[in-house]
Coordinates of C-alpha atoms and ligand atoms in Angstrom, one line a residue:
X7 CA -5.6 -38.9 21.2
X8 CA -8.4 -38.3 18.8
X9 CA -7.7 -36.7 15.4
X10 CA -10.3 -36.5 12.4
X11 CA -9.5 -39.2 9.4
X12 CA -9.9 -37.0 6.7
X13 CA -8.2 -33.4 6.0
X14 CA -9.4 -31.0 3.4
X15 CA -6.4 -28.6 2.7
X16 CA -7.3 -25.3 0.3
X17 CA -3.6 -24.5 -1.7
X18 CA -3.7 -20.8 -1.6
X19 CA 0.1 -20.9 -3.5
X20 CA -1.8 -19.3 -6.0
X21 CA -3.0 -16.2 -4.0
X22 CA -1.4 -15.5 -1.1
X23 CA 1.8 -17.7 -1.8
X24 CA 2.1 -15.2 -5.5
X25 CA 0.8 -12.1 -4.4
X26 CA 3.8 -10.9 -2.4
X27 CA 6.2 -11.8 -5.1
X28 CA 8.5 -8.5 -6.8
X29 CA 9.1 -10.2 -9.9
X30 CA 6.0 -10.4 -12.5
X31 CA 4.4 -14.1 -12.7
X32 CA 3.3 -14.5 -16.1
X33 CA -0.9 -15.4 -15.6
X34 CA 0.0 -18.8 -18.1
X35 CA 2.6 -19.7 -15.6
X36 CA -0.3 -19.2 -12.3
X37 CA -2.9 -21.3 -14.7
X38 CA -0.4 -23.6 -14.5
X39 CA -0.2 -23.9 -11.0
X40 CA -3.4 -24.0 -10.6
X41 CA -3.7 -27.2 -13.4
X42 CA -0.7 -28.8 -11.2
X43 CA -2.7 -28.6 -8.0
X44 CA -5.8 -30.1 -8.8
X45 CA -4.1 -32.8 -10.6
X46 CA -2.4 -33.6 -7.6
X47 CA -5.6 -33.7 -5.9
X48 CA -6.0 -30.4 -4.1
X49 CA -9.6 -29.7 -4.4
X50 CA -9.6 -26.4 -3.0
X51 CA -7.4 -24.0 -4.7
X52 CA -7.4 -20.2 -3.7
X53 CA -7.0 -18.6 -7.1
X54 CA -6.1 -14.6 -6.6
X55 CA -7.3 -11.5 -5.2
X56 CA -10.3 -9.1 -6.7
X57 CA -8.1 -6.2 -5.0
X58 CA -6.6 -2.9 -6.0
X59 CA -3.6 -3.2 -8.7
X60 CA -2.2 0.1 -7.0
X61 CA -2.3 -1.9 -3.3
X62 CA -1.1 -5.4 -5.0
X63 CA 0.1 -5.5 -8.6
X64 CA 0.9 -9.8 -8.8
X65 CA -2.9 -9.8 -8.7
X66 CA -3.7 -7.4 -11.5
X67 CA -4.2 -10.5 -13.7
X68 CA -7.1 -11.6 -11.8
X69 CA -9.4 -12.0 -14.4
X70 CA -7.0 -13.2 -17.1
X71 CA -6.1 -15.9 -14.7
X72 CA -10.0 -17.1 -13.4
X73 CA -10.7 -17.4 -17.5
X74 CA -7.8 -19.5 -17.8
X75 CA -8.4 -22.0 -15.7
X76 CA -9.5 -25.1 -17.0
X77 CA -12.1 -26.8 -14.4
X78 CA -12.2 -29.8 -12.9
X79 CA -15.5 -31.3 -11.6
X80 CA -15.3 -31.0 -7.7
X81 CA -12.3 -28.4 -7.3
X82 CA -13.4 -25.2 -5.7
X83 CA -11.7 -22.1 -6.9
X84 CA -12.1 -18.8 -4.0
X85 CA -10.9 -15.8 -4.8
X86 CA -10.2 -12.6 -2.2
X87 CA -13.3 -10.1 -2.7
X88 CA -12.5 -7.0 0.1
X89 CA -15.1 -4.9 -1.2
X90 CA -18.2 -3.8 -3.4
X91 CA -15.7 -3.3 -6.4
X92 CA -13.8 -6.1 -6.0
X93 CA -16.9 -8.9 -5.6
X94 CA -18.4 -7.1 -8.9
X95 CA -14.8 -7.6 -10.7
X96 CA -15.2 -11.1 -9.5
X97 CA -18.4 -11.9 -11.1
X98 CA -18.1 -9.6 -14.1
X99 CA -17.4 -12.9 -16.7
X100 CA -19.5 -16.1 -17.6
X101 CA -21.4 -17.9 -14.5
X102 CA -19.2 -20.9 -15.2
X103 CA -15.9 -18.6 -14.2
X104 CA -17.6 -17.6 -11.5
X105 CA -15.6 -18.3 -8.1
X106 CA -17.7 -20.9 -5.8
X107 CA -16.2 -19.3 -2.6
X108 CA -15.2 -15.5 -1.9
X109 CA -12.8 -14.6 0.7
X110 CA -13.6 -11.6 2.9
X111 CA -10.5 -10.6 4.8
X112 CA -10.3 -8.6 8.3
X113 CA -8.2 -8.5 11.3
X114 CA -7.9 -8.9 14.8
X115 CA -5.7 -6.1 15.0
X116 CA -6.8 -2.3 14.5
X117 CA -3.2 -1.2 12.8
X118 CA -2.9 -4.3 10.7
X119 CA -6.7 -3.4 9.5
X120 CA -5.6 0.0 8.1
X121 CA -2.2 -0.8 7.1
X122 CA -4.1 -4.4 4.6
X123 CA -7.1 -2.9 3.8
X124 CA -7.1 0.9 4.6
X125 CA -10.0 0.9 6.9
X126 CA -10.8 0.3 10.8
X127 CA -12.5 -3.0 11.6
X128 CA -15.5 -2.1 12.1
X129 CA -15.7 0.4 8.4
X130 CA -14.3 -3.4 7.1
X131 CA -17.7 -4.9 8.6
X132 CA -19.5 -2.7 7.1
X133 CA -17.4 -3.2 3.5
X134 CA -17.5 -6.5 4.0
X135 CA -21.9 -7.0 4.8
X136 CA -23.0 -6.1 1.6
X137 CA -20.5 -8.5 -0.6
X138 CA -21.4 -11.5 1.8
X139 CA -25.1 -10.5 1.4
X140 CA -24.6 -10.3 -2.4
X141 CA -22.2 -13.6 -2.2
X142 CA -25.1 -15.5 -0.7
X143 CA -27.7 -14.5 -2.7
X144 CA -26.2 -16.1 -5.5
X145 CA -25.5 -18.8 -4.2
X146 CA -21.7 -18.3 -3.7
X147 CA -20.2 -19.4 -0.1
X148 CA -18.4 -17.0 1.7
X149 CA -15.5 -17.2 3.7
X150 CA -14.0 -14.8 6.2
X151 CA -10.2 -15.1 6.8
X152 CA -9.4 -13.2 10.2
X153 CA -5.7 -12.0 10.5
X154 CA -3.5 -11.6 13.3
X155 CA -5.5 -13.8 15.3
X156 CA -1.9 -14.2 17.7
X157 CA 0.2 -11.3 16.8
X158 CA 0.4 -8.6 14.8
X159 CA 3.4 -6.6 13.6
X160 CA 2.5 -3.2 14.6
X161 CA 0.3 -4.3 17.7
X162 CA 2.5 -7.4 19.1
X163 CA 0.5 -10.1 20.9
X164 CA -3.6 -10.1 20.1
X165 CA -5.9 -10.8 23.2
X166 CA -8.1 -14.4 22.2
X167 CA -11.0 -12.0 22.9
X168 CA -10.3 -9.9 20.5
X169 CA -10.6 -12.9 17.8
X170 CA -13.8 -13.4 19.4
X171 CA -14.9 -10.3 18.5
X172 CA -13.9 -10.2 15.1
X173 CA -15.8 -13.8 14.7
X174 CA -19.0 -12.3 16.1
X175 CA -18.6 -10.0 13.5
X176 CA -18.1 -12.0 11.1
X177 CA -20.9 -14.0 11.8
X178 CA -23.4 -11.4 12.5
X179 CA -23.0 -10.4 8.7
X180 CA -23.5 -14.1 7.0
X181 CA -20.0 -15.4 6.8
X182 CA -20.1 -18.7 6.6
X183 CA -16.6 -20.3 7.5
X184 CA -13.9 -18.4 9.3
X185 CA -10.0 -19.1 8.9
X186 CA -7.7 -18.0 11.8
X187 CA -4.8 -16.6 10.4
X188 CA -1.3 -16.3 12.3
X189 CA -0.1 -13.7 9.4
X190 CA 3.1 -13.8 10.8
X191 CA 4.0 -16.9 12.3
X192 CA 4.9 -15.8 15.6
X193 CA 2.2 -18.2 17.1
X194 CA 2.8 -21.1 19.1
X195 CA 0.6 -23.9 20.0
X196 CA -1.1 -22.8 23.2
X197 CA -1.5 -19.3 21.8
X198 CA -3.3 -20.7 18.6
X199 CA -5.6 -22.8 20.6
X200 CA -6.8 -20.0 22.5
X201 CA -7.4 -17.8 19.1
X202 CA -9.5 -21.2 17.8
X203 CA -11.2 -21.5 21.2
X204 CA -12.6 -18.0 20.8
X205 CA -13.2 -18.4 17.6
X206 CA -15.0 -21.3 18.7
X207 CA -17.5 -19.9 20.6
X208 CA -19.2 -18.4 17.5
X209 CA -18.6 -20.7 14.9
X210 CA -18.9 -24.5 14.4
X211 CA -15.6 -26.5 14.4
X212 CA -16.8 -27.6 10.8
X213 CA -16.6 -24.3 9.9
X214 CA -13.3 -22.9 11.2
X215 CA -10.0 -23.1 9.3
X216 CA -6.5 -22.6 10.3
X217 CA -3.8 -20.6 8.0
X218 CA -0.4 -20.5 9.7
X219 CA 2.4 -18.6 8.0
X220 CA 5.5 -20.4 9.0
X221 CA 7.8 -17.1 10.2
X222 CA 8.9 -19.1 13.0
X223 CA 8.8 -22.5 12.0
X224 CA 6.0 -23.3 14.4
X225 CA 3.0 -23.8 11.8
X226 CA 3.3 -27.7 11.9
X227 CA 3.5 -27.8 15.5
X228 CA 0.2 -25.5 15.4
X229 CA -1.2 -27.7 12.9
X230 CA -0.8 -30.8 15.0
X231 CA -2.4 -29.0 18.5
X232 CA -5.3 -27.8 16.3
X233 CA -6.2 -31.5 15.1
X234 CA -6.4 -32.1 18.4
X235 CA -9.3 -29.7 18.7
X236 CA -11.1 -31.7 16.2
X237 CA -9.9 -28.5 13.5
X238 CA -9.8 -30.7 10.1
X239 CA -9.6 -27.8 7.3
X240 CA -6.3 -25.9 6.8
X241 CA -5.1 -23.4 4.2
X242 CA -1.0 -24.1 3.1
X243 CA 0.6 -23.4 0.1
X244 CA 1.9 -25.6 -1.8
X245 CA 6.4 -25.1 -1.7
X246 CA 5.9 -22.6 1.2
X247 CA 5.2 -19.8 -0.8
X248 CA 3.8 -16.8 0.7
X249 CA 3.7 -13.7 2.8
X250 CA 1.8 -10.8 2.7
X251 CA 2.9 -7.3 1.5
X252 CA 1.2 -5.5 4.8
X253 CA 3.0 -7.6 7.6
X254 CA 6.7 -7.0 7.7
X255 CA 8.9 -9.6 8.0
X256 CA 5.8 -12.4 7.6
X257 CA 6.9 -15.1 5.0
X258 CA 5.3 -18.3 3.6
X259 CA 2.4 -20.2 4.8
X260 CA 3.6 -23.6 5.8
X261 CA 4.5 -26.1 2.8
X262 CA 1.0 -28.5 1.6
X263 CA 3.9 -30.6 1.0
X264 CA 5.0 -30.8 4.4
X265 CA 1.3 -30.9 6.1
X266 CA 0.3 -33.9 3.5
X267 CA 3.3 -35.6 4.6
X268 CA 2.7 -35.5 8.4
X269 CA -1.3 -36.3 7.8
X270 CA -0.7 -39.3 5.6
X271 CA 2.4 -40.4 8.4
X272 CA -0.7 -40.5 11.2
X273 CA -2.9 -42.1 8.6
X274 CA -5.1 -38.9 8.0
X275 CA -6.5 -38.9 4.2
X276 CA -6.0 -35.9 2.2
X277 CA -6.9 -36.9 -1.5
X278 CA -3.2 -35.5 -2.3
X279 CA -0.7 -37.5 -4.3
X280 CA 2.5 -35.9 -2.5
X281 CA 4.7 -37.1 -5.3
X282 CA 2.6 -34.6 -8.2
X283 CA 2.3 -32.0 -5.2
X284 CA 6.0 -31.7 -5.4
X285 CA 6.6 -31.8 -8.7
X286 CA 3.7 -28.6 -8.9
X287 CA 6.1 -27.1 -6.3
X288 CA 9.0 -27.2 -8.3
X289 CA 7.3 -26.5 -11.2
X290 CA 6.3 -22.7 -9.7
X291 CA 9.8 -22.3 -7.6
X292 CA 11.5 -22.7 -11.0
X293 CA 9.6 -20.4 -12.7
X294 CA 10.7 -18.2 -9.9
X295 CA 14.3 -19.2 -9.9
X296 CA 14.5 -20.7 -6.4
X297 CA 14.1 -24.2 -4.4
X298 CA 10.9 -24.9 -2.8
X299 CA 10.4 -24.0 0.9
X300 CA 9.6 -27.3 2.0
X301 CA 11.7 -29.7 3.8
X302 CA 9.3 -32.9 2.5
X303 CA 9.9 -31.7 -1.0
X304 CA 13.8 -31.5 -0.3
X305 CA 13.9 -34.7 1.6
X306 CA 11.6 -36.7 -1.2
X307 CA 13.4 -35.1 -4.5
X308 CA 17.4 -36.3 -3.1
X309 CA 15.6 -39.6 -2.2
X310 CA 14.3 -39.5 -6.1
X311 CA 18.2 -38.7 -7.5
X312 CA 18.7 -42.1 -5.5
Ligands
HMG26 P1 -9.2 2.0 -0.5 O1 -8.1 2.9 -0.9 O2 -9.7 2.1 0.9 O3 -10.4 2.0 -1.5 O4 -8.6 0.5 -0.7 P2 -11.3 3.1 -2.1 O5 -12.6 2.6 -2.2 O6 -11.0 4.4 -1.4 O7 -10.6 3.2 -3.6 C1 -9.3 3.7 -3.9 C2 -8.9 3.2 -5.2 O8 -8.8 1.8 -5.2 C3 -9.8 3.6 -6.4 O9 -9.0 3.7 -7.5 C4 -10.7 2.3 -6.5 O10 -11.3 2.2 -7.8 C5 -9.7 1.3 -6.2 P3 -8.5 5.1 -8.1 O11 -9.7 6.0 -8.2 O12 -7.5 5.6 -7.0 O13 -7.8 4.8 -9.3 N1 -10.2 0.0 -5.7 C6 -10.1 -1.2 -6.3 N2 -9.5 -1.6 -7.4 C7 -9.6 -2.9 -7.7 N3 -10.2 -3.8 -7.0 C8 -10.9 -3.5 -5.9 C9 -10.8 -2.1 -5.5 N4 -11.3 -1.4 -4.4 C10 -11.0 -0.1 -4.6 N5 -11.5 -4.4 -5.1 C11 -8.7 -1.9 -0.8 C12 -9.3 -0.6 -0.2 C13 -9.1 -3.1 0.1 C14 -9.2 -2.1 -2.2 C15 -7.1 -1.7 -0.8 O14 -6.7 -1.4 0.5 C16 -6.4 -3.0 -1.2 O15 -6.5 -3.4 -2.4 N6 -5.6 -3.6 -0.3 C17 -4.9 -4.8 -0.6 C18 -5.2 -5.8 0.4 C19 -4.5 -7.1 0.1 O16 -4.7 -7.7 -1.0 N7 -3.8 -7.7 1.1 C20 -3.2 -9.0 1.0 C21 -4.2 -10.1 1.1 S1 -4.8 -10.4 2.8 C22 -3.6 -11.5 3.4 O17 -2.7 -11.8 2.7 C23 -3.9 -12.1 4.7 C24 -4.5 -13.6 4.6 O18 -3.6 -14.4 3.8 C25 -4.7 -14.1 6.0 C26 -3.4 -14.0 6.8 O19 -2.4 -14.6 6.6 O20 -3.5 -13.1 7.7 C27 -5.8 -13.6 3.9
MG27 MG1 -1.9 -15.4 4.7

């Protein structure tokens, strides 16, 4: 069995791990997440969402929280752009706040594309060519994440060829990296390789990302069958924070302290120090009165208390 050496894993605690939370997050204490992670090593953090206050308020603080961040030389900060008005939000501060990578976000899944983003997917397309036009021409990557790539809460199971489709799409207006999101964890390993697969056929496996929520507990399986496939770019969150407010009954995306620990087990290099990933992951689950979601951070702090 062949898998790739080296993993690059984006920490999107910040966004999507935050943005489903009831209880306000005050921005200092999502600046200092963000500090945490890239001290730990993370050097892909996904900061927040450029989207409507009404839709999510956690991410209302947007701006507040890009100008906080202090910047470390080769961390790359994306932030969630869905529209026109959101990208112009995004860029409306000094170049150097600037994100280096916008996320635009659509769906395999008709119901789940009106119940996110209030539009069909093809009126997302067409939201969506203009900010990746715009992204590009100043010189900002852009990512497309694709949801419901395995099931979809209103829909049930999603057809592979309908993830096709939505990559076509995706790369027919510019989007340079696509992430394959099982929103709600129902996915298993077999059923995420066929979503990849299609996905596949459009896109480069350099430029294709996995995002598994962990509803089911099945995202490190999922993880481990998409190495397989030569997929070395994955988006966790760091204490297994997460969910999003659209898809019912969806929570966290798998632990980053639970993937680091399996990659560094098979000798896979991540550039994370688990130890500082799981103090950034108590750090944040303390300032939200709970225990991080992660059985590696469990396991590792009672092994600490000797
Ligand atoms: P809309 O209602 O279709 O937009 O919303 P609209 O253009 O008709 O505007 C309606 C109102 O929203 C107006 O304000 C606009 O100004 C405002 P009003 O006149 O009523 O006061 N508005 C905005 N405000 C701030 N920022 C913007 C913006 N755009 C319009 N960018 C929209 C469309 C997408 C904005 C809305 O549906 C929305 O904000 N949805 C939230 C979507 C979201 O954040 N979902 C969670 C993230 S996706 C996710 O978690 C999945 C992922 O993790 C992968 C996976 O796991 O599947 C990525
Ligand atoms: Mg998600």
């Amino acid at each position: 069995m062949k898998f790739p050496s080296r993993v690059k894993l984006v920490d999107v605690g910040p966004r999507d791990g935050l943005q489903n939370e009831k209880q306000a997050v005050p921005a200092e204490v999502k600046i200092g997440l963000v500090h945490r992670l890239q001290e730990a090593g993370l050097k892909e953090i996904e900061v927040t969402s450029f989207v409507s206050p009404k839709w999510v308020p956690q991410m209302a603080d947007n701006a507040e929280v890009m100008h906080g961040i202090r910047r470390r030389a080769g961390v790359r900060y994306s932030v969630l752009t869905p529209n026109m008005k959101g990208f112009e939000a995004a860029l409306a501060a000094p170049r150097e706040e600037w994100p280096d990578e916008i996320v635009v976000f659509g769906a395999a899944s008709e119901a789940f594309s009106q119940k996110n983003i209030n539009c069909s997917i093809a009126e997302s397309i067409e939201r969506f060519r203009p900010v990746a036009e715009a992204a590009r021409d100043k010189g900002i990557f852009v990512r497309g994440a694709m949801s419901c790539t395995v099931g979809c809460p209103y829909e049930g199971e999603i057809a592979p060829e309908r993830v096709g489709m939505l990559a076509k799409l995706m790369k027919g207006i510019g989007v340079q990296h696509v992430g394959v999101a099982d929103t709600i964890g129902v996915g298993t390993p077999v059923k995420v390789l066929r979503a990849l697969e299609a996905t596949l056929a459009h896109y480069g496996v350099d430029e294709v990302s996995g995002h598994y929520h962990d509803t089911y507990g099945q995202a490190l399986s999922n993880t481990l069958a998409s190495l397989e496939l030569g997929i070395w770019q994955y988006d966790t969150s760091v204490g297994g924070l997460g969910g999003c407010p659209f898809a019912k009954g969806a929570t966290g995306n798998v632990a980053t302290e639970d993937v680091v620990y399996m990659l560094h087990g098979m000798g896979i290099e991540t550039g994370i120090d688990l130890d500082q990933l799981i103090d950034a992951g108590v750090y944040i689950n303390q300032a939200l009165g709970r225990e991080p979601n992660s059985r590696v951070s469990k396991a590792i702090r009672t092994k600490r208390q000797g």
